[in-house]
Amino acid sequence: MWLALFTLNAGAQSICSVSSTGVNFGTYDPKSSANVDVTGTVTVTCQATVSLGILYTVKLSAGSSGAFSQRKMLNGAATLNYQVYTNSARTTVWGDGSSSTTYPTDGYLLQVLTPVTNTYTAYGRLTGSQNVIAGSYIDTLTVLVTY
């Protein structure tokens, strides 16, 4: 599963960009009851043309399932359930604030022409014992940084 990348520009006062490393679960064994836990990252870099304070949010889409309650990777019509969390305990779903999801918020004072970078860990979990067919499963999440 890979997270989509976007670059955002809020005008002449500041410029923010976002990049990510995918949450890649590797090879899945449907006979194993163990969860597969991996991480990815979302990195936000902002640079101002003048000194100013900036506040922003980092939201993730629901992906191809259209629902935060259970994200799904697809292999044709076959699905493989997974989730992405904001915390290492994997109890808080990273989303857009709807359906009991949460998202990182951050802020700082930007200095002229000095970029500030923050990295957020995406904690992925693929639950064990899913009866699925062999093949490649994929989903794409969109990262939305609002500032």
PDB file of C-alpha atoms in Angstrom:
ATOM      1  CA  MET A   1       0.000   0.000   0.000  1.00  0.00           C
ATOM      2  CA  TRP A   2       1.381   3.396  -0.936  1.00  0.00           C
ATOM      3  CA  LEU A   3       0.409   6.884   0.144  1.00  0.00           C
ATOM      4  CA  ALA A   4      -0.168   9.442  -2.606  1.00  0.00           C
ATOM      5  CA  LEU A   5       2.027  12.543  -2.708  1.00  0.00           C
ATOM      6  CA  PHE A   6       0.909  16.144  -3.093  1.00  0.00           C
ATOM      7  CA  THR A   7       2.639  19.524  -3.035  1.00  0.00           C
ATOM      8  CA  LEU A   8       0.581  22.398  -1.695  1.00  0.00           C
ATOM      9  CA  ASN A   9       1.113  26.130  -2.139  1.00  0.00           C
ATOM     10  CA  ALA A  10      -0.833  28.619  -0.038  1.00  0.00           C
ATOM     11  CA  GLY A  11       0.408  31.732  -1.841  1.00  0.00           C
ATOM     12  CA  ALA A  12       3.415  34.007  -1.559  1.00  0.00           C
ATOM     13  CA  GLN A  13       3.636  33.978   2.262  1.00  0.00           C
ATOM     14  CA  SER A  14       4.531  30.294   2.716  1.00  0.00           C
ATOM     15  CA  ILE A  15       4.983  27.108   0.751  1.00  0.00           C
ATOM     16  CA  CYS A  16       4.467  23.628   2.174  1.00  0.00           C
ATOM     17  CA  SER A  17       5.143  20.273   0.574  1.00  0.00           C
ATOM     18  CA  VAL A  18       4.437  16.734   1.670  1.00  0.00           C
ATOM     19  CA  SER A  19       6.144  13.450   0.858  1.00  0.00           C
ATOM     20  CA  SER A  20       5.699   9.929   2.147  1.00  0.00           C
ATOM     21  CA  THR A  21       7.175   6.478   2.339  1.00  0.00           C
ATOM     22  CA  GLY A  22       4.638   3.751   1.754  1.00  0.00           C
ATOM     23  CA  VAL A  23       3.276   1.360   4.311  1.00  0.00           C
ATOM     24  CA  ASN A  24       4.438  -1.904   2.713  1.00  0.00           C
ATOM     25  CA  PHE A  25       3.203  -5.063   4.423  1.00  0.00           C
ATOM     26  CA  GLY A  26       5.363  -7.418   2.344  1.00  0.00           C
ATOM     27  CA  THR A  27       4.343 -11.058   1.899  1.00  0.00           C
ATOM     28  CA  TYR A  28       1.202 -12.066   3.806  1.00  0.00           C
ATOM     29  CA  ASP A  29       0.585 -15.568   5.161  1.00  0.00           C
ATOM     30  CA  PRO A  30      -3.186 -16.120   5.493  1.00  0.00           C
ATOM     31  CA  LYS A  31      -2.534 -19.171   7.688  1.00  0.00           C
ATOM     32  CA  SER A  32      -0.871 -17.033  10.361  1.00  0.00           C
ATOM     33  CA  SER A  33      -2.997 -15.533  13.116  1.00  0.00           C
ATOM     34  CA  ALA A  34      -0.322 -12.912  13.844  1.00  0.00           C
ATOM     35  CA  ASN A  35      -0.924  -9.292  12.866  1.00  0.00           C
ATOM     36  CA  VAL A  36       1.586  -7.739  10.483  1.00  0.00           C
ATOM     37  CA  ASP A  37       2.690  -4.376  11.919  1.00  0.00           C
ATOM     38  CA  VAL A  38       4.778  -1.985   9.805  1.00  0.00           C
ATOM     39  CA  THR A  39       5.379   1.733   9.584  1.00  0.00           C
ATOM     40  CA  GLY A  40       5.610   4.407   6.934  1.00  0.00           C
ATOM     41  CA  THR A  41       6.120   8.150   7.192  1.00  0.00           C
ATOM     42  CA  VAL A  42       4.530  11.397   6.103  1.00  0.00           C
ATOM     43  CA  THR A  43       6.916  14.348   6.006  1.00  0.00           C
ATOM     44  CA  VAL A  44       5.739  17.971   5.845  1.00  0.00           C
ATOM     45  CA  THR A  45       8.182  20.756   4.978  1.00  0.00           C
ATOM     46  CA  CYS A  46       7.158  24.428   5.083  1.00  0.00           C
ATOM     47  CA  GLN A  47       9.168  27.465   4.049  1.00  0.00           C
ATOM     48  CA  ALA A  48       8.104  31.084   4.387  1.00  0.00           C
ATOM     49  CA  THR A  49       9.104  34.136   2.405  1.00  0.00           C
ATOM     50  CA  VAL A  50       8.453  36.219   5.541  1.00  0.00           C
ATOM     51  CA  SER A  51       8.400  35.284   9.237  1.00  0.00           C
ATOM     52  CA  LEU A  52       5.000  33.994  10.268  1.00  0.00           C
ATOM     53  CA  GLY A  53       3.345  31.424  12.436  1.00  0.00           C
ATOM     54  CA  ILE A  54       1.798  28.474  10.677  1.00  0.00           C
ATOM     55  CA  LEU A  55      -0.680  25.851  11.845  1.00  0.00           C
ATOM     56  CA  TYR A  56      -1.522  22.802   9.749  1.00  0.00           C
ATOM     57  CA  THR A  57      -3.301  19.448   9.766  1.00  0.00           C
ATOM     58  CA  VAL A  58      -2.239  16.186   8.089  1.00  0.00           C
ATOM     59  CA  LYS A  59      -5.233  14.083   7.029  1.00  0.00           C
ATOM     60  CA  LEU A  60      -5.467  10.726   5.232  1.00  0.00           C
ATOM     61  CA  SER A  61      -8.272   9.539   2.977  1.00  0.00           C
ATOM     62  CA  ALA A  62     -10.177   6.306   3.554  1.00  0.00           C
ATOM     63  CA  GLY A  63      -8.684   4.709   0.426  1.00  0.00           C
ATOM     64  CA  SER A  64     -10.515   2.456  -2.006  1.00  0.00           C
ATOM     65  CA  SER A  65     -12.904   1.090   0.651  1.00  0.00           C
ATOM     66  CA  GLY A  66     -14.370   4.559   1.160  1.00  0.00           C
ATOM     67  CA  ALA A  67     -14.692   3.842   4.886  1.00  0.00           C
ATOM     68  CA  PHE A  68     -12.360   4.499   7.783  1.00  0.00           C
ATOM     69  CA  SER A  69     -13.866   1.678   9.851  1.00  0.00           C
ATOM     70  CA  GLN A  70     -12.071  -0.874   7.671  1.00  0.00           C
ATOM     71  CA  ARG A  71      -9.591   0.084   4.974  1.00  0.00           C
ATOM     72  CA  LYS A  72      -9.169  -2.513   2.245  1.00  0.00           C
ATOM     73  CA  MET A  73      -6.437  -3.313  -0.240  1.00  0.00           C
ATOM     74  CA  LEU A  74      -7.697  -4.697  -3.537  1.00  0.00           C
ATOM     75  CA  ASN A  75      -6.648  -7.481  -5.881  1.00  0.00           C
ATOM     76  CA  GLY A  76      -9.404  -7.305  -8.477  1.00  0.00           C
ATOM     77  CA  ALA A  77     -12.566  -8.091  -6.511  1.00  0.00           C
ATOM     78  CA  ALA A  78     -10.622  -9.710  -3.637  1.00  0.00           C
ATOM     79  CA  THR A  79      -9.944  -7.577  -0.550  1.00  0.00           C
ATOM     80  CA  LEU A  80      -7.430  -7.625   2.295  1.00  0.00           C
ATOM     81  CA  ASN A  81      -8.296  -5.627   5.436  1.00  0.00           C
ATOM     82  CA  TYR A  82      -5.765  -3.266   7.008  1.00  0.00           C
ATOM     83  CA  GLN A  83      -5.644  -0.040   9.004  1.00  0.00           C
ATOM     84  CA  VAL A  84      -3.358   2.969   9.500  1.00  0.00           C
ATOM     85  CA  TYR A  85      -2.993   4.568  12.934  1.00  0.00           C
ATOM     86  CA  THR A  86      -1.429   7.703  14.420  1.00  0.00           C
ATOM     87  CA  ASN A  87      -0.033   5.896  17.466  1.00  0.00           C
ATOM     88  CA  SER A  88       2.273   2.926  18.002  1.00  0.00           C
ATOM     89  CA  ALA A  89      -0.352   1.115  20.118  1.00  0.00           C
ATOM     90  CA  ARG A  90      -2.495   1.125  16.955  1.00  0.00           C
ATOM     91  CA  THR A  91      -5.624   2.313  18.724  1.00  0.00           C
ATOM     92  CA  THR A  92      -6.258   5.677  17.012  1.00  0.00           C
ATOM     93  CA  VAL A  93      -7.189   5.509  13.311  1.00  0.00           C
ATOM     94  CA  TRP A  94      -5.532   8.172  11.124  1.00  0.00           C
ATOM     95  CA  GLY A  95      -8.206   9.785   8.988  1.00  0.00           C
ATOM     96  CA  ASP A  96      -9.885  13.131   8.408  1.00  0.00           C
ATOM     97  CA  GLY A  97     -11.631  13.620  11.756  1.00  0.00           C
ATOM     98  CA  SER A  98     -14.848  11.851  10.746  1.00  0.00           C
ATOM     99  CA  SER A  99     -15.978   8.395  11.905  1.00  0.00           C
ATOM    100  CA  SER A 100     -13.981   8.636  15.169  1.00  0.00           C
ATOM    101  CA  THR A 101     -10.685   9.146  13.312  1.00  0.00           C
ATOM    102  CA  THR A 102      -8.013  11.662  14.215  1.00  0.00           C
ATOM    103  CA  TYR A 103      -5.086  13.341  12.479  1.00  0.00           C
ATOM    104  CA  PRO A 104      -1.880  15.165  13.415  1.00  0.00           C
ATOM    105  CA  THR A 105      -1.969  18.919  13.901  1.00  0.00           C
ATOM    106  CA  ASP A 106       1.149  20.992  14.211  1.00  0.00           C
ATOM    107  CA  GLY A 107       2.397  24.540  14.192  1.00  0.00           C
ATOM    108  CA  TYR A 108       5.500  26.635  14.555  1.00  0.00           C
ATOM    109  CA  LEU A 109       7.060  29.973  13.731  1.00  0.00           C
ATOM    110  CA  LEU A 110       8.601  29.972  10.267  1.00  0.00           C
ATOM    111  CA  GLN A 111      11.705  32.031   9.658  1.00  0.00           C
ATOM    112  CA  VAL A 112      12.459  33.736   6.354  1.00  0.00           C
ATOM    113  CA  LEU A 113      13.785  31.221   3.795  1.00  0.00           C
ATOM    114  CA  THR A 114      14.524  28.583   6.474  1.00  0.00           C
ATOM    115  CA  PRO A 115      12.445  25.445   5.917  1.00  0.00           C
ATOM    116  CA  VAL A 116      10.955  23.554   8.852  1.00  0.00           C
ATOM    117  CA  THR A 117      10.380  19.812   8.453  1.00  0.00           C
ATOM    118  CA  ASN A 118       8.285  17.477  10.603  1.00  0.00           C
ATOM    119  CA  THR A 119       7.888  13.745  10.069  1.00  0.00           C
ATOM    120  CA  TYR A 120       4.854  11.769  11.234  1.00  0.00           C
ATOM    121  CA  THR A 121       4.856   7.981  11.537  1.00  0.00           C
ATOM    122  CA  ALA A 122       2.016   6.027   9.951  1.00  0.00           C
ATOM    123  CA  TYR A 123       1.513   2.810  11.952  1.00  0.00           C
ATOM    124  CA  GLY A 124       0.032   0.140   9.671  1.00  0.00           C
ATOM    125  CA  ARG A 125      -1.597  -3.115  10.716  1.00  0.00           C
ATOM    126  CA  LEU A 126      -2.686  -6.032   8.572  1.00  0.00           C
ATOM    127  CA  THR A 127      -4.786  -8.359  10.716  1.00  0.00           C
ATOM    128  CA  GLY A 128      -3.959 -12.052  10.772  1.00  0.00           C
ATOM    129  CA  SER A 129      -6.075 -15.026   9.683  1.00  0.00           C
ATOM    130  CA  GLN A 130      -7.678 -13.405   6.642  1.00  0.00           C
ATOM    131  CA  ASN A 131      -8.794 -15.990   4.096  1.00  0.00           C
ATOM    132  CA  VAL A 132      -7.603 -14.386   0.850  1.00  0.00           C
ATOM    133  CA  ILE A 133      -6.450 -15.534  -2.572  1.00  0.00           C
ATOM    134  CA  ALA A 134      -2.809 -15.204  -3.596  1.00  0.00           C
ATOM    135  CA  GLY A 135      -1.810 -12.090  -5.508  1.00  0.00           C
ATOM    136  CA  SER A 136      -0.796  -8.458  -5.179  1.00  0.00           C
ATOM    137  CA  TYR A 137      -3.057  -6.230  -3.093  1.00  0.00           C
ATOM    138  CA  ILE A 138      -2.846  -2.442  -3.196  1.00  0.00           C
ATOM    139  CA  ASP A 139      -4.593   0.652  -1.906  1.00  0.00           C
ATOM    140  CA  THR A 140      -3.759   4.327  -2.259  1.00  0.00           C
ATOM    141  CA  LEU A 141      -4.366   6.891   0.464  1.00  0.00           C
ATOM    142  CA  THR A 142      -4.350  10.602  -0.282  1.00  0.00           C
ATOM    143  CA  VAL A 143      -2.471  12.904   2.107  1.00  0.00           C
ATOM    144  CA  LEU A 144      -4.114  16.309   2.580  1.00  0.00           C
ATOM    145  CA  VAL A 145      -2.130  19.039   4.352  1.00  0.00           C
ATOM    146  CA  THR A 146      -4.239  22.069   5.188  1.00  0.00           C
ATOM    147  CA  TYR A 147      -2.621  25.273   6.441  1.00  0.00           C
TER     148      TYR A 147
END
